[in-house]
Short mmCIF file of C-alpha atoms and ligand atoms in Angstrom, two decimals:
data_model
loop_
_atom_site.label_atom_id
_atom_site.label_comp_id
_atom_site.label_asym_id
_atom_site.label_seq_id
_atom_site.Cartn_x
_atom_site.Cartn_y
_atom_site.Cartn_z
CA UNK Q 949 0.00 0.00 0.00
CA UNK Q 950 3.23 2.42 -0.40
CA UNK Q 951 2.11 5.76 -1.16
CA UNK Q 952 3.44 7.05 -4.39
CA UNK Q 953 2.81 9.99 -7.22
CA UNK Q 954 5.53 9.40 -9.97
CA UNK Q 955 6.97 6.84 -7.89
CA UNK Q 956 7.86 9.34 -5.41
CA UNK Q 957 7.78 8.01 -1.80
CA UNK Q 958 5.06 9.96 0.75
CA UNK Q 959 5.95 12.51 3.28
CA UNK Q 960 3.94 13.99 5.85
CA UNK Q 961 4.34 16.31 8.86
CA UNK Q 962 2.75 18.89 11.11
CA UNK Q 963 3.50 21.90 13.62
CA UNK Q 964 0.59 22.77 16.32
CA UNK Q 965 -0.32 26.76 16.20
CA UNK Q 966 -0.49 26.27 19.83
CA UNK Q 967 1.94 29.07 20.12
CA UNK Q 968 4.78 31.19 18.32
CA UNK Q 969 7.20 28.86 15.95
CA UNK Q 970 10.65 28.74 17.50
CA UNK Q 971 13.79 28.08 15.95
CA UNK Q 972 13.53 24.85 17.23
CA UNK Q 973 10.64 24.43 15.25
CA UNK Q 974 12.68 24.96 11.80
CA UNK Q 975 15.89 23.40 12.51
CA UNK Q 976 14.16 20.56 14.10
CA UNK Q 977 11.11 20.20 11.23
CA UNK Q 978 10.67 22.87 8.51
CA UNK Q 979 13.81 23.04 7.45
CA UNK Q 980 13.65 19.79 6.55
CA UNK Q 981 10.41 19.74 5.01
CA UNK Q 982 11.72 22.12 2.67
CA UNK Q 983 15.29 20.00 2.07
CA UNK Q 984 13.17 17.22 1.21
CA UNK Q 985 10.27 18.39 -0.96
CA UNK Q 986 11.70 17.85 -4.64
CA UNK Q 987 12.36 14.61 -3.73
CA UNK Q 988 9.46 13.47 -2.13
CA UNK Q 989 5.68 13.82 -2.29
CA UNK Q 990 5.08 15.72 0.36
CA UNK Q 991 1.89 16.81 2.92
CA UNK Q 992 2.43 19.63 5.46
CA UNK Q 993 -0.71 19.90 7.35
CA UNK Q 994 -1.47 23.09 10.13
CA UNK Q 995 -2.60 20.27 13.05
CA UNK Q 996 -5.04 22.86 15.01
CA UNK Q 997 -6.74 19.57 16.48
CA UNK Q 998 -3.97 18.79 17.98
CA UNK Q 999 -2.94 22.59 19.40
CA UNK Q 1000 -6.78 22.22 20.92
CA UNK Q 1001 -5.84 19.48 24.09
CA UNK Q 1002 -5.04 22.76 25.76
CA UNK Q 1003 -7.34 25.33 25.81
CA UNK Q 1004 -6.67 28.01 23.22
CA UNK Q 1005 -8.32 31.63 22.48
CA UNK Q 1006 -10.17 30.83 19.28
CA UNK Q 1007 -9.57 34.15 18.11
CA UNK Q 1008 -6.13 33.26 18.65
CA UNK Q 1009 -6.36 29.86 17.18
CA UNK Q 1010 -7.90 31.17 14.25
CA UNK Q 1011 -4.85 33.49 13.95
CA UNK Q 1012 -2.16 31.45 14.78
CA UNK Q 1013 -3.43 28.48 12.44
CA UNK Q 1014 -3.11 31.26 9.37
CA UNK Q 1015 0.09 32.78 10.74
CA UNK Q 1016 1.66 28.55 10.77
CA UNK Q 1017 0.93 28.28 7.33
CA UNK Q 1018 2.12 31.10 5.91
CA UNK Q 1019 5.33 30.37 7.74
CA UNK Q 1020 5.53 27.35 5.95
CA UNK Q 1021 5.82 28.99 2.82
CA UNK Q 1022 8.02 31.87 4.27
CA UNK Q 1023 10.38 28.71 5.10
CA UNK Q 1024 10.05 27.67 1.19
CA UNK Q 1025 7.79 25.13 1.22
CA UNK Q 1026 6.48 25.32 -2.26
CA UNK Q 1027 2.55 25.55 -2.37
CA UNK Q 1028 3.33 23.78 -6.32
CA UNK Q 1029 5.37 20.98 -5.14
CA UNK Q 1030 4.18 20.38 -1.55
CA UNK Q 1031 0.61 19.98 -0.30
CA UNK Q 1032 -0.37 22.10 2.03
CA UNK Q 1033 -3.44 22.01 4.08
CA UNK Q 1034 -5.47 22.75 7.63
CA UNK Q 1035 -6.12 19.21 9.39
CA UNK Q 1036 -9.55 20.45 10.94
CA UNK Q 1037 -10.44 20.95 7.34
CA UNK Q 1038 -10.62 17.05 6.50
CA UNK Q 1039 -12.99 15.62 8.97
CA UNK Q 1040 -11.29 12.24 8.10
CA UNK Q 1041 -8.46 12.83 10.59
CA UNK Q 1042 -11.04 13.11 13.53
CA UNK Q 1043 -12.59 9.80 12.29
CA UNK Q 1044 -9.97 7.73 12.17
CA UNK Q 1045 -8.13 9.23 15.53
CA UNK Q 1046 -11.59 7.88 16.52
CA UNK Q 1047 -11.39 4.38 15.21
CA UNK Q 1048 -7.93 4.56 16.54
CA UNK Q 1049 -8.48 5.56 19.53
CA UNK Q 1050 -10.42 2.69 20.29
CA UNK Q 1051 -7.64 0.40 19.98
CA UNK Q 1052 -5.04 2.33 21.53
CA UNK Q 1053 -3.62 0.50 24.62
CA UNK Q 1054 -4.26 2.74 27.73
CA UNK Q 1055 -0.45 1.59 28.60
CA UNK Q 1056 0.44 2.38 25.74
CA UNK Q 1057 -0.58 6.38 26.01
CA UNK Q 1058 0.62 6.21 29.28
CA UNK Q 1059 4.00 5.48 28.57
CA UNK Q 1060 4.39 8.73 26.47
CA UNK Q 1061 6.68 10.80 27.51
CA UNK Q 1062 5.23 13.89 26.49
CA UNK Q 1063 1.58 12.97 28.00
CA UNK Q 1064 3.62 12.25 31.37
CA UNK Q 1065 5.38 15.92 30.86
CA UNK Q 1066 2.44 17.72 30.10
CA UNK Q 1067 0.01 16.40 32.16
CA UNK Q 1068 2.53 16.59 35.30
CA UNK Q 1069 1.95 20.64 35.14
CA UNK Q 1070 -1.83 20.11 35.49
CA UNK Q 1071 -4.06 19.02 38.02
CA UNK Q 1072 -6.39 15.65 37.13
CA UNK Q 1073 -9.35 17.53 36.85
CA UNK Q 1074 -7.60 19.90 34.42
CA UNK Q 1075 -6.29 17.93 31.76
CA UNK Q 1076 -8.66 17.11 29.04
CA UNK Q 1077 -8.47 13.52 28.06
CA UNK Q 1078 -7.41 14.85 24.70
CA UNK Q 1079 -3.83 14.98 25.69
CA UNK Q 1080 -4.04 11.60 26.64
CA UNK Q 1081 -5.32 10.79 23.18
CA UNK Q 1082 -3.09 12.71 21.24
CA UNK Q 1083 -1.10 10.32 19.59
CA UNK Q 1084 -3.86 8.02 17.94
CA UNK Q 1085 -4.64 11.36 16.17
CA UNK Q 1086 -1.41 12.38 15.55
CA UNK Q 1087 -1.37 8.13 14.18
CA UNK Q 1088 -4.33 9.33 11.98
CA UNK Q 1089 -2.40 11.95 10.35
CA UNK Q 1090 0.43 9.64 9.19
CA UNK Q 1091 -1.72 6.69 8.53
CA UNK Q 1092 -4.66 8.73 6.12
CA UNK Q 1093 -1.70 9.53 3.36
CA UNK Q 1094 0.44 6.13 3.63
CA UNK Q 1095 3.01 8.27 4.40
CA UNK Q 1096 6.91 6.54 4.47
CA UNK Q 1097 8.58 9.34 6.05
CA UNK Q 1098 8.17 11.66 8.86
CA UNK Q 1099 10.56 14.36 9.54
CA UNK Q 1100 9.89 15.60 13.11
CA UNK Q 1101 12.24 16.39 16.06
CA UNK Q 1102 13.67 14.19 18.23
CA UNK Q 1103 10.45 14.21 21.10
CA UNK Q 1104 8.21 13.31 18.62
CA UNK Q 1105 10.08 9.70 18.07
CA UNK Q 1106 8.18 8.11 20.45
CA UNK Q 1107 5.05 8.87 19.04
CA UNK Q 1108 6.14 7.83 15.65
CA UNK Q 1109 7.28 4.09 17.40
CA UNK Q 1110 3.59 4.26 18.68
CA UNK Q 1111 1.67 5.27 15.45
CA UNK Q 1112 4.09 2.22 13.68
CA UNK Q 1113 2.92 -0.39 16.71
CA UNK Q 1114 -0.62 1.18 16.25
CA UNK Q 1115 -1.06 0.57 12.64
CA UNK Q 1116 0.85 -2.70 12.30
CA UNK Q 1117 -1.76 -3.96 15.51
CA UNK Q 1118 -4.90 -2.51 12.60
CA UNK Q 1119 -3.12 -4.71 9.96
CA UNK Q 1120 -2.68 -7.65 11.78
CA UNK Q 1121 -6.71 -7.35 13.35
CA UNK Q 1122 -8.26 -6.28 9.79
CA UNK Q 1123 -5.70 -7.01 7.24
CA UNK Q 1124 -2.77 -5.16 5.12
CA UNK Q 1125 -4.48 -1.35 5.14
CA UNK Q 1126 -1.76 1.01 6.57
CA UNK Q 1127 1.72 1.93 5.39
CA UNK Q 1128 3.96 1.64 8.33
CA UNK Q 1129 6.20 5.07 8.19
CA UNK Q 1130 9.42 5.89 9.20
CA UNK Q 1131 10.90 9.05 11.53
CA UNK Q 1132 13.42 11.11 9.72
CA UNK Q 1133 15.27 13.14 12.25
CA UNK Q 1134 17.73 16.29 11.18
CA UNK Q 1135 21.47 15.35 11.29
CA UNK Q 1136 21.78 18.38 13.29
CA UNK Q 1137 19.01 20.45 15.25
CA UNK Q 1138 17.06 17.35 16.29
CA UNK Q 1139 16.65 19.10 19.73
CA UNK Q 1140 17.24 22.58 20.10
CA UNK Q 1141 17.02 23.45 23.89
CA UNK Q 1142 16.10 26.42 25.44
CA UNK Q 1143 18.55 29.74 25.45
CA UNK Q 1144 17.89 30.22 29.28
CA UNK Q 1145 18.27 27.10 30.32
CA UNK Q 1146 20.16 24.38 27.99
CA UNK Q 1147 19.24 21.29 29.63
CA UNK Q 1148 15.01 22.02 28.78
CA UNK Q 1149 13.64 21.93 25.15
CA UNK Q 1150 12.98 24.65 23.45
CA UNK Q 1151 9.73 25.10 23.36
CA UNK Q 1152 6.96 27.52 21.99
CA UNK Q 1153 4.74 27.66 25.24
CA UNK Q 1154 7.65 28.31 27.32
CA UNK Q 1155 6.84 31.99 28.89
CA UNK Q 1156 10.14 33.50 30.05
CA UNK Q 1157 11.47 36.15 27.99
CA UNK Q 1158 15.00 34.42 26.58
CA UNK Q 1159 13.91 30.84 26.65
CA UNK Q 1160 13.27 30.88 22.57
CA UNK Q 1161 13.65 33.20 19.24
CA UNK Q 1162 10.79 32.75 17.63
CA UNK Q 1163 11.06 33.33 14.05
CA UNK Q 1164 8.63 36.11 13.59
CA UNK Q 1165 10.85 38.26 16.74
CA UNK Q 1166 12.30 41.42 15.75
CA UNK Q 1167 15.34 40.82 14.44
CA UNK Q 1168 17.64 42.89 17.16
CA UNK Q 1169 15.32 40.77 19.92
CA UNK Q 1170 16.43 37.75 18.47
CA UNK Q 1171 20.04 38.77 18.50
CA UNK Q 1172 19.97 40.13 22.14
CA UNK Q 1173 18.48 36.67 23.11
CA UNK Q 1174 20.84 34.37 21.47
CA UNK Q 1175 24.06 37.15 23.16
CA UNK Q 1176 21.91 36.69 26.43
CA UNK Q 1177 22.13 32.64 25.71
CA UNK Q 1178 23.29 31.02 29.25
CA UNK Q 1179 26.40 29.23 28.81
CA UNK Q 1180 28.93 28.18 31.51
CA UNK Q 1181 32.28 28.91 33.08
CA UNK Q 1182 34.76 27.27 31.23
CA UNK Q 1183 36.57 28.12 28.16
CA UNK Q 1184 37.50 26.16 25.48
CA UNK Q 1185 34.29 25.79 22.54
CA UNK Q 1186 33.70 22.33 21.30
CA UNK Q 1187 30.96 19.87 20.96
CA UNK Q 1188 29.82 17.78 24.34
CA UNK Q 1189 27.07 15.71 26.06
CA UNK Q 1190 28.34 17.17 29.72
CA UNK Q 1191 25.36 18.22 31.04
CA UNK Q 1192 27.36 21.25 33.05
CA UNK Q 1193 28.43 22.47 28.88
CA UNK Q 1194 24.87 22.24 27.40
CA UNK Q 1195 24.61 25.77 26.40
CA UNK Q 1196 27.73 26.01 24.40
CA UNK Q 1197 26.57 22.75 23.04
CA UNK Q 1198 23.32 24.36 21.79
CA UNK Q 1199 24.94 26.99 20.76
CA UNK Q 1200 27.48 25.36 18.34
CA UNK Q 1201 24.47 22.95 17.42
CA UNK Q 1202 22.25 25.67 16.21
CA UNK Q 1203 24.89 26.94 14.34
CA UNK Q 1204 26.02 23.67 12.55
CA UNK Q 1205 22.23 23.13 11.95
CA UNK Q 1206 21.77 26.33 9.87
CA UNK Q 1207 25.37 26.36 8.41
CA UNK Q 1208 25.51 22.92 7.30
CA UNK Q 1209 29.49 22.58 8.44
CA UNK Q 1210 31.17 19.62 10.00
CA UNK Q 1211 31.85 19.73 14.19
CA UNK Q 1212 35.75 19.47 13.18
CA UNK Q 1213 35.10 22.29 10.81
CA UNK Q 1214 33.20 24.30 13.48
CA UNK Q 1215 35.75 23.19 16.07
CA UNK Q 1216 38.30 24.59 14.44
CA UNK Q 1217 37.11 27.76 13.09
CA UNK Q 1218 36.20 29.28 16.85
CA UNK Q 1219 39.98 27.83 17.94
CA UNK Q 1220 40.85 30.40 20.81
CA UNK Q 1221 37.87 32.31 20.44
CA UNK Q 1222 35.96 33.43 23.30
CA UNK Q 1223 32.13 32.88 23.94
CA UNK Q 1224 31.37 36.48 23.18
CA UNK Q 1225 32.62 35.25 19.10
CA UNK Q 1226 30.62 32.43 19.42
CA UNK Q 1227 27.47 34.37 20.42
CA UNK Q 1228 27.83 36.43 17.97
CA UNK Q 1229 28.22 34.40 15.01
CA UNK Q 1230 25.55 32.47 15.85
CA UNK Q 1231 23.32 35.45 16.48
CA UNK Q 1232 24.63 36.11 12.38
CA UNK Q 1233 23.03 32.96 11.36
CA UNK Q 1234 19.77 33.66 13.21
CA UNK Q 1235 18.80 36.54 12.18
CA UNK Q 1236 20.53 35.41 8.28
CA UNK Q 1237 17.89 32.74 8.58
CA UNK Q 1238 14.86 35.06 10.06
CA UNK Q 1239 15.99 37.80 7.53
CA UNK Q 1240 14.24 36.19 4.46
CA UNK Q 1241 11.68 34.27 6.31
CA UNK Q 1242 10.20 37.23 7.34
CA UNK Q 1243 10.43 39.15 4.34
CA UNK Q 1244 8.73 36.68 2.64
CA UNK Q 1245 6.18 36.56 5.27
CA UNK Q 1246 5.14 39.75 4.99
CA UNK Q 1247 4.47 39.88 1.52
CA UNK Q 1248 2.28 36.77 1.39
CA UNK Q 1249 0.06 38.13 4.45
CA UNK Q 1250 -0.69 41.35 2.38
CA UNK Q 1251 -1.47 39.02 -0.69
CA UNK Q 1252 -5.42 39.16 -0.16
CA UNK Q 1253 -6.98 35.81 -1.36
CA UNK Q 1254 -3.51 34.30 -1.54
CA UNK Q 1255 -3.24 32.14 1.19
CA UNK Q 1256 -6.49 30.90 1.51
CA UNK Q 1257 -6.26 29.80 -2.26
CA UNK Q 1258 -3.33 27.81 -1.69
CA UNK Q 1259 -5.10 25.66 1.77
CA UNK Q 1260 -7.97 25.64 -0.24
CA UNK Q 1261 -6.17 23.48 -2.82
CA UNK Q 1262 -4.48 21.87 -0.23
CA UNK Q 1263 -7.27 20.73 1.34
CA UNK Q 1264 -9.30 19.37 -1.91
CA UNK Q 1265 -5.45 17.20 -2.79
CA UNK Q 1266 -5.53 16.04 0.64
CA UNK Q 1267 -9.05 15.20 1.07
CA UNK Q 1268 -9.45 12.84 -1.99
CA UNK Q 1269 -6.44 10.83 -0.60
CA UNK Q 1270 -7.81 11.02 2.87
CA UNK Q 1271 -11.25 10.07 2.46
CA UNK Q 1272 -9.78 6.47 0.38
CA UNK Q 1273 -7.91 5.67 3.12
CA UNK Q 1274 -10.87 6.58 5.78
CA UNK Q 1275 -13.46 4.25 3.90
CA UNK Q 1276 -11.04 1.41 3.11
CA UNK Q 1277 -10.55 1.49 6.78
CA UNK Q 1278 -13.93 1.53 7.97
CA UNK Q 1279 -14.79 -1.06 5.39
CA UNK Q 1280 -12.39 -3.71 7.06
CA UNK Q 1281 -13.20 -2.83 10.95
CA UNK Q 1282 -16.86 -3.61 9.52
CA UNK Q 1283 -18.67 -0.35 8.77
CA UNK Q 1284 -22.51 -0.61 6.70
CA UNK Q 1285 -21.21 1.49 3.57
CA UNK Q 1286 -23.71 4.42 3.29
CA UNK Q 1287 -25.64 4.21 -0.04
P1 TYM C 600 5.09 20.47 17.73
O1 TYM C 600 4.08 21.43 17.24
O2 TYM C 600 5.39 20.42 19.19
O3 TYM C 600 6.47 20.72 16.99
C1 TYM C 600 6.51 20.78 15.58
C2 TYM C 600 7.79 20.21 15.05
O4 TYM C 600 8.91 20.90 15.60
C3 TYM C 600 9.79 19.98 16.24
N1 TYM C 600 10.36 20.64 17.43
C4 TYM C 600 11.66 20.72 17.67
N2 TYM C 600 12.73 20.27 16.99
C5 TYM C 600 13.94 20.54 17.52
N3 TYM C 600 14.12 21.21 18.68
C6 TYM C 600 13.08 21.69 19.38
N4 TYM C 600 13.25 22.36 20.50
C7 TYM C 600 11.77 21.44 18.88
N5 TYM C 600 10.53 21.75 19.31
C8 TYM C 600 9.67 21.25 18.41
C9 TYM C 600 8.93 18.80 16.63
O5 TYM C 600 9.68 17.63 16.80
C10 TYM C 600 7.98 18.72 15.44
O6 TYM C 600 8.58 18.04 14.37
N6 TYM C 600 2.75 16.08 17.59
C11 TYM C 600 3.44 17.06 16.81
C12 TYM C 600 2.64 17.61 15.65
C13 TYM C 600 2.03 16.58 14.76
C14 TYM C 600 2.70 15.81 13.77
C15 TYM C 600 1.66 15.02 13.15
C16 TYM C 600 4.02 15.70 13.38
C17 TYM C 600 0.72 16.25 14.71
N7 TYM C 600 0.49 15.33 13.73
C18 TYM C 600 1.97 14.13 12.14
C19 TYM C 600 4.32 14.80 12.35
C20 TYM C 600 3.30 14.02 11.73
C21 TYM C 600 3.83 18.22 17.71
O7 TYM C 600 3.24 18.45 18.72
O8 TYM C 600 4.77 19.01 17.18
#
């Protein structure tokens, strides 16, 4: 059941508008999905059911979901090439989560690390059994396209392991229906932690000031964060897993992410320079890489009609493949057809 459009193996990936798109964000995922794109068929979906198992402003929602997409295309994500699309706009995804969720292990959800994280800054009567749930629709996304390959960050492995366990349990119970995919993770940029504190993630609901650059900041706010960047008292700038030299580590990672050089290449260049050099050249990249993006950005949100013409395409390419998978699905757990 491989997924293919000119023989071109499927892709398929989404970022929640729960919040503002980090850095961490691109290195770890867009970036990617724009490396990849010529060389695969690819779906980047806008995954506002996911962003809604915590409570949002829909207001904000509404904004945020708009403001996700176009910074996929401010990223280069090519509305010719790529399909790109609003998951509440293909009711399939909540139907199969559905279907899924019915034969998702409750260990299984359990186990996830992210549930476990997220639900540990909430009381019981709080969390909404949604982020419990999350992964069979975040399975649903994956499953609905046959995609092959995922390129995510590194915390959203374990949900990939789970959507492959998930499906391959469907195939096994109701026969050969879902393509079993496979993560792709960033050679570099996989996990981007936090400025202010290197040993957290970096991550878009995060409220202190200089935990993330987000990639709609003002450029000189972006710089003063990553010169703000905690680091440590040592000297010497190389790559390590010491947990005491994680902010130089991020540091040099963000900058091999976006430059694309070696570690011995990056090693070598900031030979006995100080941490103030390092700061600063990585502050260059940033704002090299928000530069353009936001350019770009700017010009497609004063395009009236533009936008909306390009998820409205997205969503009629998506749909038809979507709604095949949905009914082949239902078909084999033993759904009446409607006439
Ligand atoms: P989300 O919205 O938390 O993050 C979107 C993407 O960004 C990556 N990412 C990071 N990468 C590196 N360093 C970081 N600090 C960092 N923070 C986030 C994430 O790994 C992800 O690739 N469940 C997903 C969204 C989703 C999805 C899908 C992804 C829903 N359905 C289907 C792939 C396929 C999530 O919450 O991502």
């Amino acid at each position: 059941m491989a997924a293919e459009n000119g023989n071109k193996p499927r892709v398929l990936s989404g970022i929640q508008p729960s919040g503002n798109l980090t850095i961490g964000n691109y290195l770890g995922a867009l970036k990617q999905w724009v490396a990849v794109q010529h060389d695969y068929d690819c779906f980047y979906c806008v995954v506002d059911l996911h962003a809604i198992t915590v409570a949002q402003d829909p207001a904000e929602l509404r904004r945020k979901t708009r403001e996700s997409a176009a910074i996929y295309l401010a990223a280069g994500i090519d509305p010719e090439i790529s399909t790109v699309f609003v998951q509440s706009h293909i009711p399939a995804h909540s139907e199969l989560a559905w279907m899924l969720t019915c034969m998702a292990p409750l260990g299984w959800l359990n186990r996830m690390t992210q549930f476990k994280d997220k639900s540990a800054k909430q009381s019981q009567e709080s969390i909404g059994a949604g982020l419990l749930n999350y992964p069979s629709l975040m399975a649903a996304d994956i499953l609905l396209y046959h995609a092959d390959l995922v390129p995510v960050g590194d915390d959203q492995n374990q949900h990939l392991e789970f959507t492959r366990d998930l499906a391959q349990r469907f195939n096994h119970l109701y026969g050969e229906t879902f393509t079993l995919p496979s993560v792709m993770n960033p050679q570099a940029g996989a996990r981007v932690m936090g400025l202010d504190n290197p040993t957290a993630k970096m991550s878009k609901s995060e409220a202190s000031e200089n935990h993330a650059v987000f990639l709609l900041d003002d450029l000189a706010r972006a710089r003063k964060k990553v010169m703000r960047a905690v680091t440590d008292s040592h000297r010497e700038i190389r790559f390590s897993d010491d947990r005491e030299r994680a902010g130089v580590n991020n540091l040099l990672t963000i900058y091999q992410a976006i430059t694309g050089e070696t570690q011995e290449a990056i090693e070598s260049g900031f030979a006995n320079k100080g941490y103030g050099d390092l700061k600063r050249a990585v502050a260059d990249c940033v704002v090299g890489t928000l530069e353009p993006l936001q350019a770009r950005y700017n010009e497609l949100m004063n395009e009236a009609g533009y936008l909306d013409s390009v998820l409205k395409i997205g969503r009629e390419k998506a749909a038809d493949i979507a709604n095949d998978t949905l009914k082949l699905a239902q078909a084999r757990m033993g759904f009446l057809a409607s006439s």
